[in-house]
Amino acid sequence: MTSLTAVHEAPVDPVAAGEAVDETVAAWSARAGAFAVDILTGLAVLVTLAVVSLTAPQRSSLWWGYLIAMGVVVLAMAVNRLVLPAVVGFSLGRALFGLAVRKRDGSPVGVWRLLLREVAHLLDTAALCVGWLWPLWDRRRRTFADLLVRTEVRPVQPPERNIRKLTAIVLTVATLACAAAVGVSYWVVYRHERAVDETKQQIAEQGPRIVEQMLSFKRDTMAEDFARAQSLTTDGYREQLIAQQKAGQDAGVSSNEYWAVSSAVLKATPDAAEMLLAMQGQRGDNPQELKFITATVQVEFEKSRDGQWRVAKLTVLKRPQMNAQGQ
């Protein structure tokens, strides 16, 4: 009877006995709170930066700024989770909840084991996050990562400094960083959309007139008309236009007049645009021998440094069709 009572009052815990632990392991709720401070806070900033970076023009200074900011956040998270625990014994979240990662014998954990533990947490996530919930059933409240690298999370005396105040500062900075990133992205997108709308409006108004002036010339003012047309093009397209003008002169074309009958802006950016135009015109000097022309062209425009739109490329989609007057 006495032996049975002794067994009932002092049961043997094979897990505890096998690991010879002398401290109580941390509660799962405390570990979840520390994880939220250490990981979810930084992850929220990273996701925000990643999303808003999609709204920035690629390779722009803003785009690079977002990438650099993401790198800084990742570095800060790595220092907090790997370096600080090895140096002072805590990450920010664990210090707030009075926790520390320890080896099974209770000794401190170094940077490399902490790094291996963070990598091993991928197993906790890959198993449909079951590994993160495993401490709810495990007697030593270990995740799969803890089981793999032989670590435990134990309650310890928190540092003397005001960790709550420091945590509040970090959370406030993270919140402001997310708000600032969203605000900058909205302002950039808003400005970009306004610039695109302005481009469409300007090209819709100026584009047809520019093309008309570039393609039209009179026999008596041909030199001046050609010079004016060349001033309406970019440096890259000007040589091609000059060659076309010379070819027209060699073919004996004396006068050429075009006007746009319909047009549509195909696409636009703040500094470039494409337009489709249906053109009509007439060629010749003798009113009795005028030939009427129809053509369809696609024109690319670029904004010059002085803010003026210039023709960067003109592609003839439908070759000019000429009909003699009276036909």
Coordinates of C-alpha atoms in Angstrom, one line a residue:
M1 CA 0.0 0.0 0.0
T2 CA 2.8 2.4 0.9
S3 CA 4.7 1.6 -2.3
L4 CA 1.6 2.3 -4.4
T5 CA 1.1 5.6 -2.7
A6 CA 4.7 6.6 -3.4
V7 CA 4.3 5.8 -7.0
H8 CA 1.1 7.8 -7.2
E9 CA 2.7 10.9 -5.6
A10 CA 5.9 10.8 -7.5
P11 CA 5.3 9.8 -11.1
V12 CA 8.3 9.5 -13.4
D13 CA 8.4 11.9 -16.4
P14 CA 10.5 10.0 -18.9
V15 CA 11.1 13.1 -21.1
A16 CA 12.1 15.3 -18.2
A17 CA 14.2 12.6 -16.7
G18 CA 15.9 11.8 -19.9
E19 CA 16.8 15.4 -20.6
A20 CA 17.6 16.3 -17.0
V21 CA 16.0 19.7 -17.2
D22 CA 15.9 21.9 -14.1
E23 CA 13.8 24.8 -15.4
T24 CA 10.3 25.3 -16.6
V25 CA 10.0 25.7 -20.4
A26 CA 8.2 28.7 -21.8
A27 CA 4.5 28.8 -22.5
W28 CA 3.4 28.7 -26.1
S29 CA 1.5 32.0 -25.8
A30 CA 4.6 33.8 -24.7
R31 CA 6.6 32.3 -27.5
A32 CA 3.9 33.4 -30.0
G33 CA 4.0 36.9 -28.6
A34 CA 7.8 37.1 -28.9
F35 CA 7.6 35.8 -32.4
A36 CA 5.0 38.4 -33.4
V37 CA 7.3 41.2 -32.2
D38 CA 10.5 39.7 -33.7
I39 CA 9.2 38.4 -37.0
L40 CA 5.7 39.6 -37.8
T41 CA 6.6 43.2 -37.3
G42 CA 9.5 43.1 -39.7
L43 CA 7.5 40.9 -42.1
A44 CA 4.7 43.4 -42.2
V45 CA 7.2 46.1 -43.2
L46 CA 8.8 43.8 -45.9
V47 CA 5.4 43.0 -47.4
T48 CA 4.4 46.6 -47.5
L49 CA 7.7 47.6 -49.2
A50 CA 7.5 44.7 -51.7
V51 CA 3.9 45.7 -52.7
V52 CA 4.6 49.4 -53.1
S53 CA 7.8 48.7 -55.0
L54 CA 5.6 47.2 -57.7
T55 CA 4.1 50.6 -58.3
A56 CA 7.5 52.3 -58.8
P57 CA 9.1 52.4 -62.3
Q58 CA 11.7 49.6 -62.5
R59 CA 15.3 50.7 -62.1
S60 CA 14.1 54.1 -60.9
S61 CA 15.6 55.8 -57.8
L62 CA 12.4 55.1 -55.9
W63 CA 12.5 51.4 -56.9
W64 CA 16.1 51.1 -55.7
G65 CA 15.2 52.9 -52.5
Y66 CA 12.5 50.4 -51.7
L67 CA 14.9 47.5 -52.4
I68 CA 17.5 49.1 -50.1
A69 CA 14.9 49.6 -47.4
M70 CA 13.9 46.0 -47.7
G71 CA 17.5 45.0 -47.3
V72 CA 17.9 47.1 -44.2
V73 CA 14.8 45.5 -42.6
V74 CA 16.1 42.0 -43.3
L75 CA 19.5 43.0 -41.8
A76 CA 17.8 44.4 -38.7
M77 CA 15.7 41.2 -38.3
A78 CA 18.8 39.1 -38.6
V79 CA 20.7 41.1 -36.0
N80 CA 17.7 41.0 -33.7
R81 CA 17.2 37.2 -34.0
L82 CA 20.8 36.0 -34.4
V83 CA 23.3 38.5 -33.0
L84 CA 21.5 40.0 -30.0
P85 CA 20.6 36.7 -28.4
A86 CA 24.2 35.5 -28.7
V87 CA 25.6 38.8 -27.3
V88 CA 23.0 39.9 -24.6
G89 CA 20.9 36.8 -24.4
F90 CA 17.7 38.2 -25.9
S91 CA 16.0 39.3 -29.0
L92 CA 13.6 42.2 -28.6
G93 CA 10.5 40.1 -28.5
R94 CA 12.0 37.5 -26.2
A95 CA 13.2 40.2 -23.8
L96 CA 9.7 41.6 -23.7
F97 CA 8.2 38.3 -22.7
G98 CA 11.2 37.1 -20.6
L99 CA 12.3 34.3 -22.8
A100 CA 15.6 32.9 -24.0
V101 CA 16.7 30.1 -26.4
R102 CA 18.9 27.6 -24.6
K103 CA 20.5 24.3 -25.3
R104 CA 19.0 21.3 -23.6
D105 CA 21.5 21.5 -20.8
G106 CA 20.5 25.2 -20.2
S107 CA 23.7 26.7 -21.7
P108 CA 23.5 29.7 -24.0
V109 CA 23.1 29.3 -27.8
G110 CA 25.6 30.7 -30.3
V111 CA 25.0 32.6 -33.5
W112 CA 25.4 29.5 -35.8
R113 CA 23.0 27.3 -33.9
L114 CA 20.5 30.2 -33.9
L115 CA 20.9 30.6 -37.6
L116 CA 20.4 26.8 -38.1
R117 CA 17.3 27.0 -35.9
E118 CA 15.9 29.8 -38.0
V119 CA 16.5 27.8 -41.2
A120 CA 15.0 24.7 -39.6
H121 CA 11.8 26.8 -38.9
L122 CA 11.1 26.2 -42.6
L123 CA 10.2 22.7 -41.7
D124 CA 7.7 24.1 -39.2
T125 CA 6.1 26.1 -41.9
A126 CA 6.4 23.4 -44.7
A127 CA 4.4 21.0 -42.5
L128 CA 1.3 23.1 -42.9
C129 CA 2.5 25.1 -39.9
V130 CA 2.0 22.1 -37.7
G131 CA 5.5 22.6 -36.4
W132 CA 4.7 26.0 -35.0
L133 CA 1.8 24.4 -33.1
W134 CA 3.8 21.4 -31.9
P135 CA 4.7 23.0 -28.6
L136 CA 1.0 22.7 -27.6
W137 CA 1.4 19.0 -27.4
D138 CA 5.1 18.5 -26.8
R139 CA 6.0 18.2 -23.1
R140 CA 9.1 20.4 -23.5
R141 CA 7.1 22.7 -25.8
R142 CA 9.5 22.4 -28.7
T143 CA 8.9 23.1 -32.4
F144 CA 10.3 20.8 -35.1
A145 CA 13.2 23.3 -35.3
D146 CA 13.9 22.9 -31.6
L147 CA 13.8 19.1 -31.9
L148 CA 16.2 19.2 -34.8
V149 CA 18.9 21.5 -33.4
R150 CA 18.3 20.4 -29.7
T151 CA 17.2 23.7 -28.3
E152 CA 14.4 24.9 -25.9
V153 CA 12.8 28.2 -25.1
R154 CA 12.9 28.9 -21.3
P155 CA 11.6 31.7 -19.2
V156 CA 14.3 33.9 -17.8
Q157 CA 14.6 37.1 -15.9
P158 CA 14.1 40.0 -18.4
P159 CA 16.7 42.7 -18.7
E160 CA 16.6 45.7 -16.3
R161 CA 16.1 48.3 -19.0
N162 CA 12.6 49.4 -20.1
I163 CA 12.0 46.8 -22.8
R164 CA 8.3 47.8 -23.1
K165 CA 9.3 51.4 -24.0
L166 CA 11.9 50.1 -26.5
T167 CA 9.4 47.7 -28.1
A168 CA 6.8 50.5 -28.4
I169 CA 9.3 52.7 -30.2
V170 CA 10.2 49.9 -32.6
L171 CA 6.5 49.1 -33.3
T172 CA 5.8 52.8 -33.8
V173 CA 8.8 53.2 -36.2
A174 CA 7.6 50.1 -38.2
T175 CA 4.1 51.5 -38.4
L176 CA 5.3 54.9 -39.6
A177 CA 7.6 53.1 -42.1
C178 CA 4.6 51.3 -43.6
A179 CA 2.5 54.4 -43.7
A180 CA 5.4 56.4 -45.3
A181 CA 5.9 53.7 -47.9
V182 CA 2.2 53.7 -48.8
G183 CA 2.1 57.4 -48.8
V184 CA 5.1 57.8 -51.1
S185 CA 3.8 55.1 -53.4
Y186 CA 0.4 56.8 -53.6
W187 CA 1.9 60.2 -54.3
V188 CA 4.2 58.8 -56.9
V189 CA 1.4 56.8 -58.6
Y190 CA -0.9 59.8 -58.4
R191 CA 1.8 62.1 -60.0
H192 CA 2.6 59.4 -62.6
E193 CA -1.1 59.0 -63.6
R194 CA -1.5 62.8 -63.8
A195 CA 1.6 63.0 -66.0
V196 CA 0.3 60.2 -68.2
D197 CA -3.1 62.0 -68.5
E198 CA -1.3 65.2 -69.4
T199 CA 0.7 63.4 -72.0
K200 CA -2.4 62.0 -73.6
Q201 CA -4.1 65.3 -73.7
Q202 CA -1.0 67.1 -75.2
I203 CA -0.4 64.4 -77.8
A204 CA -4.1 64.3 -78.8
E205 CA -3.9 68.1 -79.4
Q206 CA -0.4 68.6 -80.7
G207 CA 0.4 65.2 -82.3
P208 CA -1.7 65.6 -85.5
R209 CA -0.4 69.2 -86.0
I210 CA 3.2 68.1 -85.6
V211 CA 2.8 65.3 -88.1
E212 CA 1.0 67.6 -90.6
Q213 CA 3.8 70.1 -90.4
M214 CA 6.5 67.5 -90.7
L215 CA 5.1 66.0 -93.9
S216 CA 3.8 69.1 -95.6
F217 CA 5.9 71.4 -97.8
K218 CA 5.5 73.9 -100.7
R219 CA 7.7 74.3 -103.7
D220 CA 8.4 78.0 -103.1
T221 CA 9.3 77.5 -99.4
M222 CA 10.7 73.9 -99.6
A223 CA 14.0 74.7 -97.8
E224 CA 12.3 76.5 -94.9
D225 CA 9.6 73.7 -94.7
F226 CA 12.2 71.0 -94.6
A227 CA 14.1 72.8 -91.9
R228 CA 10.9 73.2 -89.9
A229 CA 10.1 69.5 -90.3
Q230 CA 13.6 68.6 -89.1
S231 CA 13.2 70.7 -86.0
L232 CA 10.1 68.7 -85.1
T233 CA 12.1 65.4 -84.8
T234 CA 14.5 63.9 -82.3
D235 CA 18.2 63.7 -83.0
G236 CA 17.8 60.0 -83.6
Y237 CA 15.1 60.3 -86.3
R238 CA 16.4 63.5 -88.0
E239 CA 18.9 61.7 -90.3
Q240 CA 16.2 59.4 -91.5
L241 CA 13.8 62.3 -92.2
I242 CA 16.5 64.1 -94.1
A243 CA 17.1 61.1 -96.3
Q244 CA 13.4 60.9 -97.0
Q245 CA 13.2 64.6 -97.9
K246 CA 16.2 64.2 -100.3
A247 CA 14.5 61.1 -101.9
G248 CA 11.3 63.2 -102.5
Q249 CA 13.3 66.0 -104.1
D250 CA 15.1 63.5 -106.4
A251 CA 11.8 62.1 -107.4
G252 CA 10.6 65.5 -108.5
V253 CA 8.0 66.0 -105.8
S254 CA 7.3 69.8 -105.7
S255 CA 4.5 70.3 -103.1
N256 CA 3.0 68.0 -100.6
E257 CA 0.3 68.8 -98.1
Y258 CA -1.2 66.5 -95.4
W259 CA -3.9 66.8 -92.8
A260 CA -5.0 64.4 -90.2
V261 CA -8.6 63.2 -90.5
S262 CA -8.6 61.0 -87.4
S263 CA -6.2 60.0 -84.7
A264 CA -5.9 58.0 -81.5
V265 CA -3.3 57.8 -78.7
L266 CA -2.2 54.2 -78.4
K267 CA -0.2 54.4 -75.3
A268 CA 1.6 57.1 -73.2
T269 CA 4.1 57.6 -70.4
P270 CA 5.1 60.9 -68.9
D271 CA 7.9 61.3 -71.5
A272 CA 6.8 59.3 -74.5
A273 CA 3.7 58.4 -76.5
E274 CA 2.4 56.5 -79.6
M275 CA -0.3 57.7 -81.9
L276 CA -2.2 56.2 -84.8
L277 CA -3.2 58.7 -87.5
A278 CA -5.3 58.5 -90.7
M279 CA -4.0 61.1 -93.1
Q280 CA -5.3 62.7 -96.2
G281 CA -3.6 65.2 -98.5
Q282 CA -2.7 66.4 -101.9
R283 CA 0.4 66.4 -104.0
G284 CA 1.3 68.8 -106.9
D285 CA 1.3 72.4 -107.8
N286 CA -1.0 72.6 -110.8
P287 CA -4.7 72.7 -109.5
Q288 CA -5.7 70.7 -112.6
E289 CA -3.2 67.9 -111.9
L290 CA -3.4 67.6 -108.1
K291 CA -3.3 64.1 -106.7
F292 CA -5.2 63.3 -103.6
I293 CA -3.4 61.1 -101.0
T294 CA -4.6 58.8 -98.2
A295 CA -2.2 57.1 -95.7
T296 CA -2.2 55.5 -92.2
V297 CA 0.9 56.1 -90.0
Q298 CA 2.0 55.2 -86.5
V299 CA 4.1 57.9 -84.8
E300 CA 6.2 57.7 -81.7
F301 CA 6.8 60.9 -79.8
E302 CA 9.3 61.8 -77.1
K303 CA 9.5 64.8 -74.9
S304 CA 12.6 66.9 -75.3
R305 CA 14.6 68.6 -72.6
D306 CA 12.8 71.9 -73.2
G307 CA 9.4 70.2 -72.7
Q308 CA 8.5 70.1 -76.4
W309 CA 7.2 66.9 -78.1
R310 CA 9.3 65.6 -81.0
V311 CA 8.7 62.8 -83.5
A312 CA 11.0 59.9 -82.6
K313 CA 9.8 57.5 -85.3
L314 CA 7.2 57.4 -88.1
T315 CA 6.0 54.1 -89.5
V316 CA 3.8 54.0 -92.6
L317 CA 1.2 51.2 -92.0
K318 CA -0.8 51.9 -95.2
R319 CA 1.2 53.2 -98.1
P320 CA -0.1 56.5 -99.6
Q321 CA -2.8 55.9 -102.2
M322 CA -3.0 58.6 -104.8
N323 CA -5.9 59.5 -107.0
A324 CA -5.9 62.2 -109.7
Q325 CA -8.4 65.0 -109.3
G326 CA -11.8 64.3 -110.8
Q327 CA -11.5 60.5 -110.6

